Amino acid sequence: MTTTGFDPMWAALAPIGRDGATGGYRRFAWTRTDHDLREWFAGECADRGLALTEDRAGNQWAWWGNPDTTPGIVMGSHLDSVPDGGAFDGPLGVVSALATVDALRAAGVTPSRPVGVVNFVDEEGARFGIACAGSRIITGALSADRARGLTDADGITMAEAWRAAGRDPLGLGPDEEALRRVHAFVELHVEQGRALALEPDGSAPGDRSDATRAVAIGTDIWPHGRWRIEIPGEANHAGTTRLEDRRDAMLGLATIVQQARSYAAELGCVATVGKVRVEPGGVNAIPSHVTAWLDARGPAERAVRATVAGVLGAADELGGTHEEESWTPTTRFDAGLVSRLTGTLPDAPLLGTGAGHDAGILATHGIPTAMLFVRNPTGVSHSPAEFAEPEDCHRGVAALTAVVTELCTSDHRDLGTRTEDLDA
Ligand SMILES: [Zn+2]
């Protein structure tokens, strides 16, 4: 091993998949760039003498110790990005996990159970449209047939992308064997908001050098859902139709957007209308129909439901219709694991998140799972403006090292029931 620790790895990863014009990243699943990232990961694991395996979705698992004898403590995240994404979302967790292996060894820690590092493939769903595809495939949350048939913007299926990457798509599918090796999973991730950068009461600006607010412990993933709303109107000439004679579907949309904002503000949620389809879609035609998609999330299920009920009620009054396209209740991280993290990092704030993660997919599958969030002073994510101070990245590694040291040198009666089953 020539180099260890966070900084050299971070520097080596920086140019891979970066767009010269915007500085943003284009790291999409099963592309040449993805191949380079996977090779980089494999090289770092080989340098550390970690045994690299792949599961049936192509997620990469690197092990220190034999997880088939005793399930291990796994850290990691993903290396792919959204279009023009930031450097930190995903890679921060993977690089911190490898740096944690270095730190454990430098400290002379002898793990009593294996330690693993995972690189989940296709977390952002930027190419095939399904987020957390790698973890969804191995847990069975995304069926193999559906995954193989997903298409990218060029009409290339995931199966074809697998073949182009030299893989057999028939091998893709659920992988209980890979999951059985995971005793507990801790995903470190850049914060995708400003809760840590602001004062505890939410006022700005916070003290950005405050070490106690550099890393938070994730408690849960907010409940979230998507609704499709159909708003009726009547097509007519934009020049000759008197205002009082119009049925303009776009005015209905304006109401929906305003109502989403005001209910969300009142009830402490977030609500977004980020995609609309307008018919007939002519500059000189009064809109005859608008289809709008509402995304709503928040810390409390009841508040999210109430926000959505308010918006859908407004749609009813406009003579519209609506349909729930998806709903995911609160994903709570393992209480025993969270309390162990809290014991190890007593100063760390507790934080829920409105973003989805592979950690959520594993938690839903019954694996004891938790997250750590590293302060992001801009609060911006999925953009080149996404950031974490180098000092905070190092604090993240230190926090992860403390957590994993505790987890890999103690026994775990207090983790999820699935864990006890494995111990039995
Ligand atoms: Zn991420």
Short mmCIF file of C-alpha atoms and ligand atoms in Angstrom, two decimals:
data_model
loop_
_atom_site.label_atom_id
_atom_site.label_comp_id
_atom_site.label_asym_id
_atom_site.label_seq_id
_atom_site.Cartn_x
_atom_site.Cartn_y
_atom_site.Cartn_z
CA MET A 1 0.00 0.00 0.00
CA THR A 2 1.48 3.31 -1.03
CA THR A 3 -1.00 5.80 0.35
CA THR A 4 -3.72 5.64 2.99
CA GLY A 5 -6.35 7.96 4.32
CA PHE A 6 -9.02 10.19 2.88
CA ASP A 7 -7.16 12.91 0.94
CA PRO A 8 -5.25 10.90 -1.69
CA MET A 9 -8.31 8.83 -2.53
CA TRP A 10 -10.48 11.95 -2.81
CA ALA A 11 -7.96 13.56 -5.14
CA ALA A 12 -7.69 10.43 -7.32
CA LEU A 13 -11.45 10.21 -7.71
CA ALA A 14 -11.99 13.91 -8.52
CA PRO A 15 -11.35 13.87 -12.29
CA ILE A 16 -13.37 10.73 -13.09
CA GLY A 17 -16.57 11.63 -14.92
CA ARG A 18 -16.25 15.38 -14.38
CA ASP A 19 -17.70 17.67 -17.03
CA GLY A 20 -15.04 20.22 -18.01
CA ALA A 21 -17.59 22.96 -18.72
CA THR A 22 -19.78 22.82 -15.60
CA GLY A 23 -17.52 21.06 -13.08
CA GLY A 24 -20.45 18.70 -12.42
CA TYR A 25 -20.29 14.92 -12.59
CA ARG A 26 -21.84 12.50 -15.08
CA ARG A 27 -21.29 9.11 -13.54
CA PHE A 28 -24.03 6.84 -14.86
CA ALA A 29 -24.47 3.12 -14.29
CA TRP A 30 -22.79 0.66 -16.64
CA THR A 31 -21.01 3.32 -18.71
CA ARG A 32 -17.29 3.70 -19.38
CA THR A 33 -17.09 6.20 -16.50
CA ASP A 34 -18.83 3.74 -14.18
CA HIS A 35 -16.35 1.07 -15.26
CA ASP A 36 -13.46 3.42 -14.36
CA LEU A 37 -15.00 4.11 -10.94
CA ARG A 38 -15.47 0.40 -10.29
CA GLU A 39 -11.88 -0.28 -11.30
CA TRP A 40 -10.71 2.49 -8.97
CA PHE A 41 -12.70 0.91 -6.13
CA ALA A 42 -11.33 -2.55 -6.88
CA GLY A 43 -7.77 -1.16 -6.92
CA GLU A 44 -8.18 0.56 -3.54
CA CYS A 45 -9.59 -2.66 -2.07
CA ALA A 46 -6.73 -4.72 -3.52
CA ASP A 47 -4.20 -2.24 -2.06
CA ARG A 48 -5.75 -2.91 1.36
CA GLY A 49 -5.88 -6.67 0.94
CA LEU A 50 -9.69 -6.65 1.08
CA ALA A 51 -11.46 -9.55 -0.66
CA LEU A 52 -13.71 -8.15 -3.39
CA THR A 53 -16.96 -9.84 -4.40
CA GLU A 54 -19.92 -8.78 -6.50
CA ASP A 55 -23.54 -9.64 -5.87
CA ARG A 56 -26.24 -10.38 -8.45
CA ALA A 57 -26.91 -6.68 -9.10
CA GLY A 58 -23.23 -5.83 -9.60
CA ASN A 59 -22.81 -4.08 -6.23
CA GLN A 60 -19.18 -4.38 -5.11
CA TRP A 61 -18.46 -5.69 -1.58
CA ALA A 62 -14.96 -5.65 -0.12
CA TRP A 63 -14.30 -7.68 3.03
CA TRP A 64 -11.76 -7.65 5.81
CA GLY A 65 -12.48 -11.01 7.40
CA ASN A 66 -14.82 -13.77 6.24
CA PRO A 67 -18.50 -12.72 6.28
CA ASP A 68 -19.66 -16.28 5.54
CA THR A 69 -18.42 -17.33 8.97
CA THR A 70 -19.74 -14.28 10.86
CA PRO A 71 -21.85 -11.52 9.26
CA GLY A 72 -19.99 -8.22 9.23
CA ILE A 73 -20.28 -4.49 9.89
CA VAL A 74 -20.61 -2.81 6.49
CA MET A 75 -19.92 0.81 5.56
CA GLY A 76 -20.16 2.46 2.15
CA SER A 77 -22.44 4.26 -0.28
CA HIS A 78 -22.41 4.75 -4.07
CA LEU A 79 -20.12 6.25 -6.73
CA ASP A 80 -22.67 7.14 -9.43
CA SER A 81 -24.20 10.61 -9.81
CA VAL A 82 -27.18 12.48 -11.17
CA PRO A 83 -26.60 14.48 -14.40
CA ASP A 84 -24.26 17.35 -13.49
CA GLY A 85 -24.12 16.12 -9.90
CA GLY A 86 -21.80 17.13 -7.09
CA ALA A 87 -18.63 15.39 -5.95
CA PHE A 88 -19.86 14.37 -2.50
CA ASP A 89 -23.24 12.61 -2.83
CA GLY A 90 -22.17 8.97 -2.67
CA PRO A 91 -18.38 9.10 -3.08
CA LEU A 92 -17.99 10.74 0.35
CA GLY A 93 -19.41 7.58 1.93
CA VAL A 94 -17.29 5.19 -0.13
CA VAL A 95 -14.01 7.07 0.38
CA SER A 96 -14.75 7.59 4.09
CA ALA A 97 -15.39 3.85 4.45
CA LEU A 98 -12.02 2.95 2.90
CA ALA A 99 -10.30 5.64 5.02
CA THR A 100 -12.00 4.11 8.07
CA VAL A 101 -10.42 0.74 7.28
CA ASP A 102 -7.05 2.54 7.24
CA ALA A 103 -7.82 4.28 10.54
CA LEU A 104 -8.92 1.03 12.23
CA ARG A 105 -5.68 -0.61 11.19
CA ALA A 106 -3.55 2.38 12.18
CA ALA A 107 -5.19 2.24 15.62
CA GLY A 108 -4.46 -1.47 15.89
CA VAL A 109 -8.15 -2.43 16.14
CA THR A 110 -8.69 -6.20 15.89
CA PRO A 111 -12.29 -6.67 14.72
CA SER A 112 -14.19 -9.52 16.36
CA ARG A 113 -16.41 -9.67 13.30
CA PRO A 114 -15.69 -8.86 9.63
CA VAL A 115 -15.66 -5.28 8.33
CA GLY A 116 -17.03 -4.62 4.85
CA VAL A 117 -17.07 -1.73 2.37
CA VAL A 118 -19.78 -1.57 -0.29
CA ASN A 119 -20.09 0.39 -3.51
CA PHE A 120 -23.76 0.26 -4.51
CA VAL A 121 -24.35 0.48 -8.25
CA ASP A 122 -26.91 2.81 -9.87
CA GLU A 123 -28.11 4.55 -6.70
CA GLU A 124 -29.29 7.73 -8.40
CA GLY A 125 -31.23 5.99 -11.14
CA ALA A 126 -29.95 8.68 -13.52
CA ARG A 127 -29.79 6.31 -16.48
CA PHE A 128 -32.69 3.87 -16.07
CA GLY A 129 -35.06 5.96 -13.93
CA ILE A 130 -35.22 3.81 -10.78
CA ALA A 131 -33.31 5.10 -7.76
CA CYS A 132 -31.38 2.61 -5.57
CA ALA A 133 -31.58 0.01 -8.36
CA GLY A 134 -28.60 -1.96 -7.01
CA SER A 135 -30.03 -2.42 -3.52
CA ARG A 136 -33.59 -2.84 -4.81
CA ILE A 137 -32.53 -5.69 -7.11
CA ILE A 138 -30.70 -7.72 -4.44
CA THR A 139 -33.52 -7.26 -1.90
CA GLY A 140 -36.16 -8.12 -4.50
CA ALA A 141 -37.82 -4.70 -4.16
CA LEU A 142 -37.20 -4.34 -7.93
CA SER A 143 -37.89 -7.52 -9.86
CA ALA A 144 -35.19 -8.88 -12.16
CA ASP A 145 -37.53 -8.86 -15.17
CA ARG A 146 -38.55 -5.27 -14.62
CA ALA A 147 -34.92 -4.20 -14.07
CA ARG A 148 -33.71 -5.92 -17.26
CA GLY A 149 -36.44 -4.16 -19.26
CA LEU A 150 -35.80 -0.60 -17.97
CA THR A 151 -34.61 1.68 -20.75
CA ASP A 152 -32.36 4.73 -20.81
CA ALA A 153 -32.88 7.90 -22.86
CA ASP A 154 -31.38 6.19 -25.94
CA GLY A 155 -33.73 3.22 -25.66
CA ILE A 156 -30.97 0.91 -24.38
CA THR A 157 -32.31 -1.60 -21.86
CA MET A 158 -30.52 -2.44 -18.63
CA ALA A 159 -30.04 -5.94 -20.03
CA GLU A 160 -28.30 -4.52 -23.10
CA ALA A 161 -26.19 -2.21 -20.93
CA TRP A 162 -25.13 -5.24 -18.89
CA ARG A 163 -24.15 -7.13 -22.04
CA ALA A 164 -22.19 -4.09 -23.30
CA ALA A 165 -20.37 -4.05 -19.94
CA GLY A 166 -19.42 -7.71 -20.46
CA ARG A 167 -22.01 -9.15 -18.04
CA ASP A 168 -24.78 -11.69 -18.34
CA PRO A 169 -28.11 -9.99 -17.53
CA LEU A 170 -29.67 -13.38 -16.78
CA GLY A 171 -27.54 -13.45 -13.62
CA LEU A 172 -29.23 -10.30 -12.32
CA GLY A 173 -31.64 -10.82 -9.41
CA PRO A 174 -32.26 -11.10 -5.66
CA ASP A 175 -29.23 -12.10 -3.60
CA GLU A 176 -30.00 -13.26 -0.07
CA GLU A 177 -26.51 -14.72 0.21
CA ALA A 178 -24.94 -11.28 -0.17
CA LEU A 179 -27.44 -9.75 2.27
CA ARG A 180 -26.92 -12.50 4.87
CA ARG A 181 -23.30 -11.37 5.18
CA VAL A 182 -24.43 -7.96 6.47
CA HIS A 183 -24.82 -7.84 10.25
CA ALA A 184 -25.33 -4.06 10.23
CA PHE A 185 -24.93 -1.28 7.66
CA VAL A 186 -23.85 2.31 8.33
CA GLU A 187 -23.98 4.70 5.35
CA LEU A 188 -22.12 7.97 5.72
CA HIS A 189 -23.49 10.63 3.35
CA VAL A 190 -23.15 14.34 2.70
CA GLU A 191 -26.12 16.20 4.17
CA GLN A 192 -28.57 17.24 1.46
CA GLY A 193 -29.86 20.27 3.30
CA ARG A 194 -28.63 22.92 5.75
CA ALA A 195 -29.80 21.59 9.11
CA LEU A 196 -26.20 21.21 10.35
CA ALA A 197 -25.00 24.49 8.82
CA LEU A 198 -27.76 26.49 10.52
CA GLU A 199 -28.25 27.10 14.23
CA PRO A 200 -30.18 24.35 16.06
CA ASP A 201 -33.34 26.51 15.98
CA GLY A 202 -33.03 26.85 12.20
CA SER A 203 -31.79 30.44 12.20
CA ALA A 204 -28.86 31.44 9.99
CA PRO A 205 -25.94 31.67 9.97
CA GLY A 206 -24.59 28.89 12.11
CA ASP A 207 -21.04 28.58 13.35
CA ARG A 208 -19.52 26.57 10.54
CA SER A 209 -16.48 25.65 12.57
CA ASP A 210 -18.59 24.14 15.38
CA ALA A 211 -17.17 20.61 15.59
CA THR A 212 -20.25 19.28 17.39
CA ARG A 213 -22.38 20.09 14.33
CA ALA A 214 -20.06 18.55 11.71
CA VAL A 215 -21.68 15.09 11.78
CA ALA A 216 -25.26 14.04 12.50
CA ILE A 217 -26.81 10.64 13.16
CA GLY A 218 -29.66 9.74 10.79
CA THR A 219 -32.85 8.61 12.52
CA ASP A 220 -35.24 8.02 9.66
CA ILE A 221 -36.11 8.68 6.04
CA TRP A 222 -39.18 10.87 5.74
CA PRO A 223 -42.43 9.50 4.40
CA HIS A 224 -42.85 10.55 0.80
CA GLY A 225 -45.07 10.05 -2.20
CA ARG A 226 -46.06 11.11 -5.70
CA TRP A 227 -49.49 12.01 -7.01
CA ARG A 228 -50.67 12.63 -10.56
CA ILE A 229 -53.31 15.35 -10.92
CA GLU A 230 -55.46 15.88 -14.04
CA ILE A 231 -56.84 19.39 -14.46
CA PRO A 232 -59.53 19.93 -17.11
CA GLY A 233 -59.98 22.93 -19.40
CA GLU A 234 -61.25 23.74 -22.87
CA ALA A 235 -59.11 24.46 -25.90
CA ASN A 236 -59.82 27.68 -27.75
CA HIS A 237 -58.16 30.54 -29.57
CA ALA A 238 -55.80 32.62 -27.41
CA GLY A 239 -56.66 35.77 -29.34
CA THR A 240 -60.41 35.64 -29.97
CA THR A 241 -61.79 34.05 -26.77
CA ARG A 242 -62.97 36.56 -24.16
CA LEU A 243 -61.47 36.07 -20.69
CA GLU A 244 -64.91 35.41 -19.18
CA ASP A 245 -65.57 32.66 -21.76
CA ARG A 246 -62.42 30.68 -21.03
CA ARG A 247 -61.85 27.41 -19.16
CA ASP A 248 -58.08 27.61 -18.82
CA ALA A 249 -56.51 24.45 -17.32
CA MET A 250 -53.31 26.37 -16.64
CA LEU A 251 -55.10 28.66 -14.19
CA GLY A 252 -56.10 25.50 -12.33
CA LEU A 253 -52.47 24.44 -12.26
CA ALA A 254 -51.53 27.82 -10.77
CA THR A 255 -54.01 27.18 -7.95
CA ILE A 256 -52.60 23.70 -7.36
CA VAL A 257 -49.02 25.01 -7.17
CA GLN A 258 -50.00 27.79 -4.75
CA GLN A 259 -52.02 25.42 -2.57
CA ALA A 260 -49.13 22.94 -2.43
CA ARG A 261 -46.85 25.69 -1.21
CA SER A 262 -49.21 27.08 1.39
CA TYR A 263 -50.32 23.71 2.86
CA ALA A 264 -46.67 22.56 3.04
CA ALA A 265 -45.62 25.78 4.79
CA GLU A 266 -48.52 25.54 7.23
CA LEU A 267 -47.96 21.87 8.08
CA GLY A 268 -44.15 21.74 8.14
CA CYS A 269 -43.69 19.64 4.99
CA VAL A 270 -42.20 20.15 1.55
CA ALA A 271 -44.31 19.85 -1.59
CA THR A 272 -43.21 20.29 -5.19
CA VAL A 273 -44.88 20.38 -8.58
CA GLY A 274 -41.81 19.72 -10.72
CA LYS A 275 -43.28 18.13 -13.80
CA VAL A 276 -46.28 19.15 -15.90
CA ARG A 277 -47.73 18.21 -19.26
CA VAL A 278 -49.87 20.80 -21.03
CA GLU A 279 -52.33 20.09 -23.87
CA PRO A 280 -52.48 21.09 -26.62
CA GLY A 281 -49.23 22.88 -25.77
CA GLY A 282 -49.51 25.73 -28.26
CA VAL A 283 -48.44 29.30 -27.50
CA ASN A 284 -51.66 30.61 -29.06
CA ALA A 285 -54.04 27.98 -27.65
CA ILE A 286 -55.85 28.06 -24.30
CA PRO A 287 -54.71 24.94 -22.41
CA SER A 288 -57.42 22.24 -22.58
CA HIS A 289 -55.79 19.92 -20.08
CA VAL A 290 -52.87 19.90 -17.64
CA THR A 291 -51.33 16.85 -16.00
CA ALA A 292 -49.22 17.78 -12.97
CA TRP A 293 -47.15 15.61 -10.64
CA LEU A 294 -47.00 16.45 -6.94
CA ASP A 295 -44.10 15.24 -4.77
CA ALA A 296 -44.69 15.64 -1.02
CA ARG A 297 -42.50 14.72 1.95
CA GLY A 298 -42.06 15.67 5.58
CA PRO A 299 -41.02 14.47 9.01
CA ALA A 300 -44.53 13.32 10.00
CA GLU A 301 -46.81 11.08 7.95
CA ARG A 302 -49.98 12.79 9.14
CA ALA A 303 -48.71 16.21 8.08
CA VAL A 304 -47.69 14.93 4.65
CA ARG A 305 -51.08 13.26 4.21
CA ALA A 306 -52.85 16.47 5.30
CA THR A 307 -50.79 18.57 2.88
CA VAL A 308 -51.65 16.23 0.02
CA ALA A 309 -55.33 16.07 1.03
CA GLY A 310 -55.47 19.86 0.88
CA VAL A 311 -53.93 20.00 -2.59
CA LEU A 312 -56.09 17.16 -3.93
CA GLY A 313 -59.17 18.84 -2.44
CA ALA A 314 -58.30 21.95 -4.47
CA ALA A 315 -58.02 19.72 -7.55
CA ASP A 316 -61.50 18.29 -6.82
CA GLU A 317 -62.94 21.80 -6.65
CA LEU A 318 -61.49 22.47 -10.10
CA GLY A 319 -63.29 19.39 -11.43
CA GLY A 320 -59.99 17.54 -11.65
CA THR A 321 -59.06 13.94 -10.85
CA HIS A 322 -56.00 12.47 -9.18
CA GLU A 323 -54.17 9.25 -8.51
CA GLU A 324 -51.53 8.21 -5.98
CA GLU A 325 -48.56 6.88 -7.97
CA SER A 326 -46.42 5.93 -4.99
CA TRP A 327 -46.34 6.19 -1.22
CA THR A 328 -43.49 5.18 1.07
CA PRO A 329 -44.12 5.41 4.81
CA THR A 330 -41.43 6.55 7.24
CA THR A 331 -38.34 4.33 7.10
CA ARG A 332 -36.98 4.15 10.63
CA PHE A 333 -33.38 3.16 11.13
CA ASP A 334 -32.71 0.38 13.63
CA ALA A 335 -33.36 1.74 17.14
CA GLY A 336 -30.64 -0.36 18.76
CA LEU A 337 -28.09 0.69 16.18
CA VAL A 338 -29.05 4.37 16.41
CA SER A 339 -28.72 4.24 20.18
CA ARG A 340 -25.26 2.66 19.86
CA LEU A 341 -24.25 5.46 17.49
CA THR A 342 -25.64 8.01 19.94
CA GLY A 343 -23.60 6.41 22.72
CA THR A 344 -20.43 6.60 20.61
CA LEU A 345 -21.10 10.14 19.32
CA PRO A 346 -22.95 11.80 22.22
CA ASP A 347 -22.64 15.33 20.77
CA ALA A 348 -23.96 14.48 17.31
CA PRO A 349 -27.39 15.94 16.46
CA LEU A 350 -30.13 13.55 15.32
CA LEU A 351 -31.48 14.17 11.84
CA GLY A 352 -34.22 12.80 9.60
CA THR A 353 -33.82 13.11 5.84
CA GLY A 354 -36.16 13.78 2.95
CA ALA A 355 -33.93 11.94 0.45
CA GLY A 356 -33.92 8.23 -0.35
CA HIS A 357 -30.81 6.07 0.14
CA ASP A 358 -29.66 2.46 -0.24
CA ALA A 359 -29.62 2.45 3.57
CA GLY A 360 -33.41 2.87 3.47
CA ILE A 361 -33.82 -0.09 1.12
CA LEU A 362 -31.69 -2.31 3.39
CA ALA A 363 -33.53 -1.08 6.50
CA THR A 364 -36.88 -1.92 4.91
CA HIS A 365 -35.50 -5.37 4.13
CA GLY A 366 -34.85 -5.89 7.85
CA ILE A 367 -31.11 -5.27 8.06
CA PRO A 368 -30.06 -3.16 11.07
CA THR A 369 -29.13 0.09 9.34
CA ALA A 370 -28.22 3.66 10.25
CA MET A 371 -26.69 6.73 8.62
CA LEU A 372 -24.24 9.51 9.39
CA PHE A 373 -24.58 12.91 7.69
CA VAL A 374 -21.65 15.28 7.12
CA ARG A 375 -22.37 19.03 7.21
CA ASN A 376 -22.90 20.70 3.82
CA PRO A 377 -22.49 24.49 4.19
CA THR A 378 -24.33 25.28 0.96
CA GLY A 379 -27.15 22.86 1.70
CA VAL A 380 -27.17 22.26 -2.05
CA SER A 381 -27.07 18.73 -3.43
CA HIS A 382 -27.33 17.13 -6.89
CA SER A 383 -25.39 20.15 -8.19
CA PRO A 384 -21.73 21.16 -8.55
CA ALA A 385 -22.35 23.53 -5.59
CA GLU A 386 -22.63 20.53 -3.24
CA PHE A 387 -19.82 20.80 -0.69
CA ALA A 388 -18.27 19.69 2.57
CA GLU A 389 -15.22 21.31 4.18
CA PRO A 390 -12.14 19.04 4.15
CA GLU A 391 -12.03 19.31 7.94
CA ASP A 392 -15.62 18.08 8.16
CA CYS A 393 -14.82 15.18 5.81
CA HIS A 394 -12.05 14.17 8.22
CA ARG A 395 -14.46 14.52 11.14
CA GLY A 396 -16.82 12.24 9.24
CA VAL A 397 -14.09 9.59 8.92
CA ALA A 398 -13.32 9.97 12.64
CA ALA A 399 -17.00 9.53 13.53
CA LEU A 400 -17.35 6.49 11.27
CA THR A 401 -14.16 5.03 12.72
CA ALA A 402 -15.46 5.46 16.28
CA VAL A 403 -18.80 3.89 15.34
CA VAL A 404 -17.31 0.91 13.48
CA THR A 405 -14.67 0.34 16.17
CA GLU A 406 -17.47 0.04 18.72
CA LEU A 407 -19.61 -2.17 16.46
CA CYS A 408 -16.86 -4.56 15.39
CA THR A 409 -15.46 -5.13 18.88
CA SER A 410 -18.65 -5.67 20.91
CA ASP A 411 -21.62 -8.01 20.91
CA HIS A 412 -25.00 -6.94 19.58
CA ARG A 413 -27.98 -8.27 21.42
CA ASP A 414 -29.74 -4.93 21.01
CA LEU A 415 -29.81 -4.83 17.20
CA GLY A 416 -32.76 -5.93 15.03
CA THR A 417 -34.44 -9.32 15.38
CA ARG A 418 -32.99 -10.41 12.06
CA THR A 419 -29.56 -9.94 13.57
CA GLU A 420 -30.39 -12.19 16.54
CA ASP A 421 -31.66 -14.82 14.12
CA LEU A 422 -28.28 -14.77 12.42
CA ASP A 423 -26.46 -15.00 15.73
CA ALA A 424 -28.53 -18.01 16.80
ZN ZN B 1 -26.49 9.57 -2.40
#
